[in-house]
PDB file of C-alpha atoms in Angstrom:
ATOM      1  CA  UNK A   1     111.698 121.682 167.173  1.00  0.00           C
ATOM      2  CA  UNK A   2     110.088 125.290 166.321  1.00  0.00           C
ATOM      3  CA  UNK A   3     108.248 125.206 169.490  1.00  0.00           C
ATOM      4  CA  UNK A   4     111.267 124.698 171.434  1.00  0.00           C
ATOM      5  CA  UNK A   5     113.458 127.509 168.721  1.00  0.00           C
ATOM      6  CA  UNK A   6     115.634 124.700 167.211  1.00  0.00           C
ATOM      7  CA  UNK A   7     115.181 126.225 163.368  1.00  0.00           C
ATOM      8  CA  UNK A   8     118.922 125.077 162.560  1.00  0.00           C
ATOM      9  CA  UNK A   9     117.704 121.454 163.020  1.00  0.00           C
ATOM     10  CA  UNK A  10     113.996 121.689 161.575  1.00  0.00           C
ATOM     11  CA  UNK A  11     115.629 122.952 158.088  1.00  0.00           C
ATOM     12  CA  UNK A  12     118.162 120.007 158.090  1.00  0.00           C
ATOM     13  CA  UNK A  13     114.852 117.915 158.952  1.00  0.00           C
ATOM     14  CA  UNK A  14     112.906 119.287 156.111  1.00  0.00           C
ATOM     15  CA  UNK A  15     116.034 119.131 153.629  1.00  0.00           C
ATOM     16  CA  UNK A  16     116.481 115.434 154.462  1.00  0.00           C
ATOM     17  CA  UNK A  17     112.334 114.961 153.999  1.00  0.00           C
ATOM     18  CA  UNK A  18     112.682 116.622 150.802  1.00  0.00           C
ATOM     19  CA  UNK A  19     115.456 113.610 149.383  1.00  0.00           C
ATOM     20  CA  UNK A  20     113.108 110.966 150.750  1.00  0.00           C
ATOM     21  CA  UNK A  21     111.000 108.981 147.590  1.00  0.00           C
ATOM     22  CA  UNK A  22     107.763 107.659 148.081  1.00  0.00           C
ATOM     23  CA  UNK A  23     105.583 110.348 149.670  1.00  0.00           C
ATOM     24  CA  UNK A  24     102.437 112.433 148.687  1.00  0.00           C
ATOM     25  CA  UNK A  25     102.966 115.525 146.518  1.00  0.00           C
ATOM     26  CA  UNK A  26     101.169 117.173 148.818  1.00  0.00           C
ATOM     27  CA  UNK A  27     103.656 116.463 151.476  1.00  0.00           C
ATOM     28  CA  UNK A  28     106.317 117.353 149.890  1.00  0.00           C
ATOM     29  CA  UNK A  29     105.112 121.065 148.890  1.00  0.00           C
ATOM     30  CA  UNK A  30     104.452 121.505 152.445  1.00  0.00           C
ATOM     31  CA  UNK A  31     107.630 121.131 153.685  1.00  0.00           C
ATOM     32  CA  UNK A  32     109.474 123.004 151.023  1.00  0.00           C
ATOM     33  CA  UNK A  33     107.074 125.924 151.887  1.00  0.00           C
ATOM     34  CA  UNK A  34     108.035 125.566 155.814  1.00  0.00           C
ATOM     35  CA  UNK A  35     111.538 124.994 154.694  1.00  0.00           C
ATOM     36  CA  UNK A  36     111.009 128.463 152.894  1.00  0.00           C
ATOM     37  CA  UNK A  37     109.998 130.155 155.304  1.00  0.00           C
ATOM     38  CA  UNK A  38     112.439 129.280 157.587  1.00  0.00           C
ATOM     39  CA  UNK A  39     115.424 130.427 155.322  1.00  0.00           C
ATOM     40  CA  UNK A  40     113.813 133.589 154.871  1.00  0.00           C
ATOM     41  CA  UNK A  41     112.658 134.345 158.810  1.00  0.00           C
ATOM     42  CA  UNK A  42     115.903 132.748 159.960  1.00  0.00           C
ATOM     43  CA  UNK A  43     118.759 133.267 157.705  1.00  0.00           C
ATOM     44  CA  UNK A  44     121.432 133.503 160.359  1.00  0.00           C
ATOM     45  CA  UNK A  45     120.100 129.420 160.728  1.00  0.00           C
ATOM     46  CA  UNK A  46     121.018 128.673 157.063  1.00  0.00           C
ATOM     47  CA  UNK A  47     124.986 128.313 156.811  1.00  0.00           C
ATOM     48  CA  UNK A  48     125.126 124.862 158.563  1.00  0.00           C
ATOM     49  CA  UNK A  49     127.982 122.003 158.147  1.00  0.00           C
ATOM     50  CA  UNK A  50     125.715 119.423 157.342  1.00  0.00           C
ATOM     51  CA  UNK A  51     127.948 116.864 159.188  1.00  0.00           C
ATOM     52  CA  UNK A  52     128.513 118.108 162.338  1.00  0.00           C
ATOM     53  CA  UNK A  53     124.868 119.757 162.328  1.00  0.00           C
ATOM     54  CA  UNK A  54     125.881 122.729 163.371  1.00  0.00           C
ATOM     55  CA  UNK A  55     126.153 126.497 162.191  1.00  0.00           C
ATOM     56  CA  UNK A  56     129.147 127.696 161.017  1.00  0.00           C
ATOM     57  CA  UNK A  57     129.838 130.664 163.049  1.00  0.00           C
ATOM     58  CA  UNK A  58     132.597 133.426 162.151  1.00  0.00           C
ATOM     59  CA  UNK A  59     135.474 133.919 164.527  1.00  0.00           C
ATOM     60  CA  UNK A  60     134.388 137.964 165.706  1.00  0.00           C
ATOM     61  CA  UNK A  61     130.354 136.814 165.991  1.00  0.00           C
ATOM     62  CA  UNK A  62     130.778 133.648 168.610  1.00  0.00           C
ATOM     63  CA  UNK A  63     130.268 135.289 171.416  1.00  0.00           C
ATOM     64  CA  UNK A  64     126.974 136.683 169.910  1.00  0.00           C
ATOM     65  CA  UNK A  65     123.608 135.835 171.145  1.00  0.00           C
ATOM     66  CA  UNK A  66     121.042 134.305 168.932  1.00  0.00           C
ATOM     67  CA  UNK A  67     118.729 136.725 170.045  1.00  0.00           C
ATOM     68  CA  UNK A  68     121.238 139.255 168.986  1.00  0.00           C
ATOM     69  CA  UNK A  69     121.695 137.630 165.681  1.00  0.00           C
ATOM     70  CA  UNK A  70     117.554 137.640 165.296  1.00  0.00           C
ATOM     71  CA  UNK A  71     117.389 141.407 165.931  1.00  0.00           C
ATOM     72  CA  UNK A  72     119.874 142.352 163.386  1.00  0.00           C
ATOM     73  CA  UNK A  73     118.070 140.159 160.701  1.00  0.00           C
ATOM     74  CA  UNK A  74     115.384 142.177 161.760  1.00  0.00           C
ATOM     75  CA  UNK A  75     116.557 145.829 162.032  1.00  0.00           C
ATOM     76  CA  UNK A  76     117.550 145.125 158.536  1.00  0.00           C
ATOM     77  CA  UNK A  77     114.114 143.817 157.659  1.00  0.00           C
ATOM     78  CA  UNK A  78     112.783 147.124 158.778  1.00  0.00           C
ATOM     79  CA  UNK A  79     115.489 149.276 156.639  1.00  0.00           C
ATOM     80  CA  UNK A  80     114.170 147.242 153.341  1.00  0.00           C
ATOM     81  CA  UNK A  81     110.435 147.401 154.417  1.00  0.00           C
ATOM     82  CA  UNK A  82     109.348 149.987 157.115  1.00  0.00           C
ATOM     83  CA  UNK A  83     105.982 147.966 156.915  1.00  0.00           C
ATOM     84  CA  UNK A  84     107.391 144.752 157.748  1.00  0.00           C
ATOM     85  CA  UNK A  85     106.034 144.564 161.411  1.00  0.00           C
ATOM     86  CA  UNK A  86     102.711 145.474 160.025  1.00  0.00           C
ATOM     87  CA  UNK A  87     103.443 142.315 157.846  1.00  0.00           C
ATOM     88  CA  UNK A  88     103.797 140.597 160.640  1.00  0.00           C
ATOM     89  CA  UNK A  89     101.289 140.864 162.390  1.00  0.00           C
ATOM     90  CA  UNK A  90      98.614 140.590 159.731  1.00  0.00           C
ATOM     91  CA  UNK A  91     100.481 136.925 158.878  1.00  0.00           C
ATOM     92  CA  UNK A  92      99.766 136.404 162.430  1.00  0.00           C
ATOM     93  CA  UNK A  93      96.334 137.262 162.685  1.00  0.00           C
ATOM     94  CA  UNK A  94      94.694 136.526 159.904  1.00  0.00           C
ATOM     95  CA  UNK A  95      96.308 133.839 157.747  1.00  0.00           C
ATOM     96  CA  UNK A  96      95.178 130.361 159.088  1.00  0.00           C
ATOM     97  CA  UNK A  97      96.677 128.827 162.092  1.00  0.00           C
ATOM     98  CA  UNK A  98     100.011 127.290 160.878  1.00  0.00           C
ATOM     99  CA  UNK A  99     103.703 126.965 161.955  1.00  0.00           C
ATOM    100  CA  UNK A 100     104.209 130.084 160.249  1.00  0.00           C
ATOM    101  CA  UNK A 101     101.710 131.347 162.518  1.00  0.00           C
ATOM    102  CA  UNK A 102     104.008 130.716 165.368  1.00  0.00           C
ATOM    103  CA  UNK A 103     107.101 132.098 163.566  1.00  0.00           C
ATOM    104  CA  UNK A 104     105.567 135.119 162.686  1.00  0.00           C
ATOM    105  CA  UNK A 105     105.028 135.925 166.382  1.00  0.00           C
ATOM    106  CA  UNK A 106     108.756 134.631 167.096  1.00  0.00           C
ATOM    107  CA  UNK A 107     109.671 137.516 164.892  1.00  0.00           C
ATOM    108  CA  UNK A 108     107.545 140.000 166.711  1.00  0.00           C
ATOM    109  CA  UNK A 109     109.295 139.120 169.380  1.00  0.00           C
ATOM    110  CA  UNK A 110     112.199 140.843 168.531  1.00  0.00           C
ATOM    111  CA  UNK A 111     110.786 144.308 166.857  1.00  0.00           C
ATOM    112  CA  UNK A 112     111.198 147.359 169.022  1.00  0.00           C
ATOM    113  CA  UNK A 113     107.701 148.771 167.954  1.00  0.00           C
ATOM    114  CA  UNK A 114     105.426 149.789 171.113  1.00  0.00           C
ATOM    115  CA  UNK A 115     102.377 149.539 168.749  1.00  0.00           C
ATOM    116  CA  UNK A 116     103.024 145.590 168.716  1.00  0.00           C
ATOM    117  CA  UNK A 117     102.068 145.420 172.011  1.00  0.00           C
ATOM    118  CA  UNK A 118      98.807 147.237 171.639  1.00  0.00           C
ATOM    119  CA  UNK A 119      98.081 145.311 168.811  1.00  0.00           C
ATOM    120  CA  UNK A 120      98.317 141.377 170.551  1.00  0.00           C
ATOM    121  CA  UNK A 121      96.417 142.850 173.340  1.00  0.00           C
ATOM    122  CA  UNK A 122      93.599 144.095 171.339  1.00  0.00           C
ATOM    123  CA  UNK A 123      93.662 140.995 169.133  1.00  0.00           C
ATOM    124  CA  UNK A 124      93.728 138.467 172.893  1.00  0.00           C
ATOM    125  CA  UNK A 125      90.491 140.503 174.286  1.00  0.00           C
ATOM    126  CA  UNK A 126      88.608 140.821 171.187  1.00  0.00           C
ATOM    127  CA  UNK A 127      89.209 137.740 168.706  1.00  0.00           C
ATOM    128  CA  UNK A 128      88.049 134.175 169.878  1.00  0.00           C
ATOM    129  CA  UNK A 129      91.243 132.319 169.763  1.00  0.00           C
ATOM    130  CA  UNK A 130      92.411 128.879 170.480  1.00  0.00           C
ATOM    131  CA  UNK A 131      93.823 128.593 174.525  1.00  0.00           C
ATOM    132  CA  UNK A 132      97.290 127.369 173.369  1.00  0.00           C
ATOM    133  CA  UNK A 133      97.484 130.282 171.028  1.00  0.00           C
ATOM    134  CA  UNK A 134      96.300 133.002 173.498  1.00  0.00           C
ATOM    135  CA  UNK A 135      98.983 131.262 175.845  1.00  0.00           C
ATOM    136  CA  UNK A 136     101.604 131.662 172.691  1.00  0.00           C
ATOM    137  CA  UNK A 137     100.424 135.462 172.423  1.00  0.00           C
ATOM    138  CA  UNK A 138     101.349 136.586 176.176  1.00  0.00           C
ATOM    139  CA  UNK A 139     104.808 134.525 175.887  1.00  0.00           C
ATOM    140  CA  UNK A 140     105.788 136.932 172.777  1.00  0.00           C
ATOM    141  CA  UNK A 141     104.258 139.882 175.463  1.00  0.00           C
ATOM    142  CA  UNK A 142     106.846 139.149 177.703  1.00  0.00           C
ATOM    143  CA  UNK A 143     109.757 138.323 175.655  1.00  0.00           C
ATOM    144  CA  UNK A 144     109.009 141.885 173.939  1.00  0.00           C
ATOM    145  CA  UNK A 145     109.226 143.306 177.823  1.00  0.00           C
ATOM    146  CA  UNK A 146     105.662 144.448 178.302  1.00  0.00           C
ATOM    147  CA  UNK A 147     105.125 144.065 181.895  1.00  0.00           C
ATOM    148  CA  UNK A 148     101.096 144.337 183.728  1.00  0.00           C
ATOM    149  CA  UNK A 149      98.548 142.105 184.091  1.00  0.00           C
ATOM    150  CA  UNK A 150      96.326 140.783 181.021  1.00  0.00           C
ATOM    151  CA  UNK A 151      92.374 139.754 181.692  1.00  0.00           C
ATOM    152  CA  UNK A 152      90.679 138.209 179.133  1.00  0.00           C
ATOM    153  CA  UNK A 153      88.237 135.273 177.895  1.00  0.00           C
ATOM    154  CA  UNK A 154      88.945 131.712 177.633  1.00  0.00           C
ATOM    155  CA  UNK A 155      86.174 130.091 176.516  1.00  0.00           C
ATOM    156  CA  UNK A 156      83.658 130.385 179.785  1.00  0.00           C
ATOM    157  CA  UNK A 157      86.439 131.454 182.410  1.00  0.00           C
ATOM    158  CA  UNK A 158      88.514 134.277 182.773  1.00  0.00           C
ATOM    159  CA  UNK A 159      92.224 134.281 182.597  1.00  0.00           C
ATOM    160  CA  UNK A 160      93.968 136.744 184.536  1.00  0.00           C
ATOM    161  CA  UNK A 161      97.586 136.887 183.572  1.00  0.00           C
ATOM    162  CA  UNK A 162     100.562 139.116 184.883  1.00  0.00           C
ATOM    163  CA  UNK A 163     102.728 139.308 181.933  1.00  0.00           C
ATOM    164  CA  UNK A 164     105.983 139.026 183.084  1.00  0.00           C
ATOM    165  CA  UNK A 165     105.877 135.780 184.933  1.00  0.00           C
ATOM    166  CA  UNK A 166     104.344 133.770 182.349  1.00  0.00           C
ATOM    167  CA  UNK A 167     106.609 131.034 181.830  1.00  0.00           C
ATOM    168  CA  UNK A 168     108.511 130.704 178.700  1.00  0.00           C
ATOM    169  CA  UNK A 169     109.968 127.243 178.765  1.00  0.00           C
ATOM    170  CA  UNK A 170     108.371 124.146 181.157  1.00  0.00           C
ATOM    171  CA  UNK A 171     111.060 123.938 183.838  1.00  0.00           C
ATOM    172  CA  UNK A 172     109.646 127.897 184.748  1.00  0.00           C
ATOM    173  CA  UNK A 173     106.459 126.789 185.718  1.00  0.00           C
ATOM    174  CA  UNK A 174     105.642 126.421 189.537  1.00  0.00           C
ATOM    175  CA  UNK A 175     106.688 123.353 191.346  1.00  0.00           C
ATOM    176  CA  UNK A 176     103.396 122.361 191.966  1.00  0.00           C
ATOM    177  CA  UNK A 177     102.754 121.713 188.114  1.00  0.00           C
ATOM    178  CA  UNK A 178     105.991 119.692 187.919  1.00  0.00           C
ATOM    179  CA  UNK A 179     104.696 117.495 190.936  1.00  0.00           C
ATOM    180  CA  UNK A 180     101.589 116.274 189.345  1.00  0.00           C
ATOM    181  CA  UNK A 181     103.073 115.591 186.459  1.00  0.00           C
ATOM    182  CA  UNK A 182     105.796 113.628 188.829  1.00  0.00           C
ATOM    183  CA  UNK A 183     103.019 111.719 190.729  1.00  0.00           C
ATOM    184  CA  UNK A 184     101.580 110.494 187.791  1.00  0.00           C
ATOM    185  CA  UNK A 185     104.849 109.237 186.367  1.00  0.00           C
ATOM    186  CA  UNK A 186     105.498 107.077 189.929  1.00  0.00           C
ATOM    187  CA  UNK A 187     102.141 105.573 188.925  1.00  0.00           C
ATOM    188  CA  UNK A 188     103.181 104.913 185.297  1.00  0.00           C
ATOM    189  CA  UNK A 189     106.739 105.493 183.945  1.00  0.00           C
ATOM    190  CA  UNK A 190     108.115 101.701 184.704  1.00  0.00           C
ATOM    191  CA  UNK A 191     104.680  99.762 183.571  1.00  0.00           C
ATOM    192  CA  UNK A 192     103.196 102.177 181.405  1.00  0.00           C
ATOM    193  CA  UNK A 193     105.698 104.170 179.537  1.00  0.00           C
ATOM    194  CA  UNK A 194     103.567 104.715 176.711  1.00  0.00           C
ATOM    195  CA  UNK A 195     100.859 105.998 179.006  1.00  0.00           C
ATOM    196  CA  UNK A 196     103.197 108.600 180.716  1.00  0.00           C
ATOM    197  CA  UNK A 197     104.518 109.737 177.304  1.00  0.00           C
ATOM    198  CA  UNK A 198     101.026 110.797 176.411  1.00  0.00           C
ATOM    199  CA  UNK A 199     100.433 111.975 179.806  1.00  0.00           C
ATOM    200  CA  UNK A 200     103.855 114.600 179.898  1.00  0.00           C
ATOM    201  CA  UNK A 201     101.766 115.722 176.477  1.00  0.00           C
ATOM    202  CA  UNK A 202      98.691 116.240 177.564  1.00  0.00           C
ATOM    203  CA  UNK A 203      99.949 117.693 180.699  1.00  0.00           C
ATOM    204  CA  UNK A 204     102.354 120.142 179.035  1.00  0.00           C
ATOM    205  CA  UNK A 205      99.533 121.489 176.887  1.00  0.00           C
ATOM    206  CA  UNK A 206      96.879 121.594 179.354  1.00  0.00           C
ATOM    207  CA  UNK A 207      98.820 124.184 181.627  1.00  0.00           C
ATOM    208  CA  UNK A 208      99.418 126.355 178.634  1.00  0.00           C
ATOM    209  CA  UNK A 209      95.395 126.563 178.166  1.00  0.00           C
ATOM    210  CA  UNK A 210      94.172 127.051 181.487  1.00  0.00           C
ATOM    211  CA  UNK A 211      97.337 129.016 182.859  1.00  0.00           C
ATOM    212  CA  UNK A 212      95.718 132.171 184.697  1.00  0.00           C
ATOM    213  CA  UNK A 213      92.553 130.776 185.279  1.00  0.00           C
ATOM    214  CA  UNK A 214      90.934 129.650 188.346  1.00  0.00           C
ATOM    215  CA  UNK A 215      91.319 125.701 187.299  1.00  0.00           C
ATOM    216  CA  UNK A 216      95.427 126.800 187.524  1.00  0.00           C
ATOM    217  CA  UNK A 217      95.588 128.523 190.530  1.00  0.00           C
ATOM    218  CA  UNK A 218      93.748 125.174 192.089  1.00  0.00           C
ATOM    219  CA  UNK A 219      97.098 123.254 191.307  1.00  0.00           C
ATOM    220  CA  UNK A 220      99.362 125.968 193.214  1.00  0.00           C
ATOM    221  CA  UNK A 221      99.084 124.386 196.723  1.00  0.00           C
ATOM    222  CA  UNK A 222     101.254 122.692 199.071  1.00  0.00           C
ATOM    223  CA  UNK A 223      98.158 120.981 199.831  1.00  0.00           C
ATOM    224  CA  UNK A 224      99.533 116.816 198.925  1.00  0.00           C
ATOM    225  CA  UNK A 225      95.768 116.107 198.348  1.00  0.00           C
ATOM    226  CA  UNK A 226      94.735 118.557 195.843  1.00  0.00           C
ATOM    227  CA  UNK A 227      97.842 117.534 193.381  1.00  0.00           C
ATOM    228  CA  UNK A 228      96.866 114.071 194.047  1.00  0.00           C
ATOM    229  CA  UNK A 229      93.420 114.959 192.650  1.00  0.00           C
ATOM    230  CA  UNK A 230      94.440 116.634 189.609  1.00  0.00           C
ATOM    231  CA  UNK A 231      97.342 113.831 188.996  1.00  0.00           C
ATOM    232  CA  UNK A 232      94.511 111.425 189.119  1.00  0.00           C
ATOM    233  CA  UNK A 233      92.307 113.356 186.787  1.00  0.00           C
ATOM    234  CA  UNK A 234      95.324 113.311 184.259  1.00  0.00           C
ATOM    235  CA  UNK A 235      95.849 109.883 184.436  1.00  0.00           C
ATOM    236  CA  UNK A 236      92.143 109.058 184.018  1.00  0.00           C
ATOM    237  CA  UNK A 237      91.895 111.112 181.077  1.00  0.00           C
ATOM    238  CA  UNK A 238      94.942 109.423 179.328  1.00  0.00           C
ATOM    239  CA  UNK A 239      93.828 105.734 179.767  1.00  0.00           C
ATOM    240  CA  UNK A 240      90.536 106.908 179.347  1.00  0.00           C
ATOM    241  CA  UNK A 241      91.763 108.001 175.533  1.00  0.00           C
ATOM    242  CA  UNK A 242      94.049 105.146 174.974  1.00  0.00           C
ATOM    243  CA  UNK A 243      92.142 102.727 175.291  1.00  0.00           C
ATOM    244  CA  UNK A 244      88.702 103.617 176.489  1.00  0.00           C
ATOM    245  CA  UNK A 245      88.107 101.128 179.523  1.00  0.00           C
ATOM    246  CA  UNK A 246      86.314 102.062 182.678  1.00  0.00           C
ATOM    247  CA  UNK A 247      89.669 102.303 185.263  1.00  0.00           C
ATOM    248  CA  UNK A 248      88.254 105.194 187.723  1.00  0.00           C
ATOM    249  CA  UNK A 249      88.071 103.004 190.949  1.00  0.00           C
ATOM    250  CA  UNK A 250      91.300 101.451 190.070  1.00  0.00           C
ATOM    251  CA  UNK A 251      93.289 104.934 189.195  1.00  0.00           C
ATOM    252  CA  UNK A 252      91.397 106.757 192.555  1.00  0.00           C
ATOM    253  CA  UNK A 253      92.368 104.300 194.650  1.00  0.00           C
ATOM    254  CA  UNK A 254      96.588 104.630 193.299  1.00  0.00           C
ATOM    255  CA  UNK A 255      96.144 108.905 194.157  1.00  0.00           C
ATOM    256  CA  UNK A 256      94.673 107.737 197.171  1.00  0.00           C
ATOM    257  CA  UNK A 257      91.615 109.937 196.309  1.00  0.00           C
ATOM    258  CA  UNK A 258      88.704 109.336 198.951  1.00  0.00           C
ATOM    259  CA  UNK A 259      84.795 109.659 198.820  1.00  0.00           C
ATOM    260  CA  UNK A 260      85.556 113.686 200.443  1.00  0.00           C
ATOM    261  CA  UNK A 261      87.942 114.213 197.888  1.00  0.00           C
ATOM    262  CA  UNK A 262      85.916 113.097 194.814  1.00  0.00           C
ATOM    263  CA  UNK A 263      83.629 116.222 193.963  1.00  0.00           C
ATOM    264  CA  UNK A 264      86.945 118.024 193.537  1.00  0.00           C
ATOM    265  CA  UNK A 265      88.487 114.950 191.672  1.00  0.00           C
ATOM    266  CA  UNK A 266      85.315 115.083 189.306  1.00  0.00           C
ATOM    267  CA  UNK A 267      85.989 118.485 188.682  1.00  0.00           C
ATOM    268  CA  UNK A 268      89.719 118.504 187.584  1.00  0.00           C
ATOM    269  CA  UNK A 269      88.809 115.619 185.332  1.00  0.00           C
ATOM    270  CA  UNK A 270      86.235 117.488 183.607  1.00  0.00           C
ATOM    271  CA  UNK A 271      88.222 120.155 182.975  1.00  0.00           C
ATOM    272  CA  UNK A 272      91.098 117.535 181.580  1.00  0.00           C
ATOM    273  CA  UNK A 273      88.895 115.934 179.426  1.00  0.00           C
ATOM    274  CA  UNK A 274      87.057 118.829 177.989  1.00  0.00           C
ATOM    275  CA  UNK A 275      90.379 120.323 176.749  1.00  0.00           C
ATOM    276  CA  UNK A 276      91.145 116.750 175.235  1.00  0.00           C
ATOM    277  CA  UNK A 277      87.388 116.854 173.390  1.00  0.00           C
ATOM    278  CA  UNK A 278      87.961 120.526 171.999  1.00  0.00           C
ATOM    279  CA  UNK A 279      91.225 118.710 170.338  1.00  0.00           C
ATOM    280  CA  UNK A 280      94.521 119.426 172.450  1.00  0.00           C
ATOM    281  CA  UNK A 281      96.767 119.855 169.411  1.00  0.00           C
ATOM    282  CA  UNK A 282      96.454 123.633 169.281  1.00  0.00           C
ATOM    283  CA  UNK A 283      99.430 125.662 168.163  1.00  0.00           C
TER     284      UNK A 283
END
């Protein structure tokens, strides 16, 4: 729900978690601390008919964007605290990876402050960060406007980025992407649903870590065989974790993947399943 911006639902989430008996303390101060946090970055998210699930929105503001609605709540952030970008960003940077992580760069988002800009770029080139983060990082670049192209290390490769088309929800990325993903569910959606579930997960994130990097540009082809390779290479990867039998003749022979094609098919699963090894659940 955050990752996708739905705040108004993840408080009435955490509200209902926090009538529910039987859980750890733990758990419980966890999601009154999100639920927190939310209220405060997202008051406009707050007033909600609890039946309906939705906000309850004054006659003279409905034809007001929620991005609108953020700015305001953050213009008048600033005029209480003139530091509260630098607040920001330091709960970005330096507090552990979280949710509030992520919601403290939503908010950046939205400040008019040039020097925001200089400081994600400094903080993507110089700090070792987690792929999915770094791809979080130049999403909040572009929503803020910046506009250029972005080089700097992931891990052993390079990623080369031009700000202003990085995608900011999954149906922007190129059709290419969206036909692996397709291939594999051909293979899998009737007789393996709960394969292709894990598969649109894996997939989803894996983009987000390599995007700019030469293992992405491979998958933009019109070239049937290459996206057959790294459709294969998901799927392997995915049975591989689920239930860790030997399936590569079976799954090369579906992607119709042939003894020229399977350096290149070795390669695109590597990559796959060193992303699932470093631990794919990222930001």
């Amino acid at each position: 729900m955050l990752e996708n911006e739905r705040y108004g639902e993840a408080m009435r989430l955490l509200q209902f978690l926090l009538q529910c008996q039987g859980q750890e303390q733990k758990n419980y101060d966890e999601w009154a601390a999100l639920l927190q946090w939310l209220e405060a970055a997202f008051p406009q998210y707050t007033n909600l008919d609890m039946n309906q699930g939705s906000e309850t929105v004054e006659p003279d503001e409905e034809d007001i964007s929620e991005d609108e609605i953020a700015r305001r709540h953050l213009r008048s952030k600033l005029e209480q605290d003139a530091g509260y970008g630098e607040k920001l960003l330091r709960m970005a940077m330096n507090e552990p990876l979280s949710e509030q992580t992520m919601l403290a760069l939503e908010q950046l988002s939205y400040l008019d402050q040039p020097e925001i800009d200089e400081a994600l770029i400094r903080w993507l080139k110089e700090a070792k960060l987690h792929p999915l983060l770094q791809f979080r990082v130049v999403q909040t670049l572009r929503k803020r406007g910046h506009e250029g192209t972005i080089t700097f290390s992931r891990g052993d490769m390079k990623a080369e980025i031009e700000v202003e088309s990085v995608p900011l929800q999954p149906s922007e990325f190129p059709e290419p992407i969206i036909r692996i993903l397709e291939r594999v569910a051909d293979q899998t959606e009737v007789h393996e649903p709960a394969l292709f579930y894990f598969a649109q997960e894996l997939w989803s994130q894996f983009v987000m870590a390599v995007y700019g990097t030469d293992d992405y540009r491979s998958m933009l082809t019109d070239d049937d065989s290459l996206l057959d390779i790294w459709a294969a290479a998901l799927h392997q990867a995915v049975a591989e974790t689920l239930s860790g039998g030997d399936e590569e003749e079976e799954i090369r022979a579906m992607y119709g993947i042939t003894d020229t094609m399977r350096f290149r098919y070795e390669q695109a699963y590597r990559s796959v399943k060193q992303f699932v090894a470093a631990g794919m659940s990222g930001p």
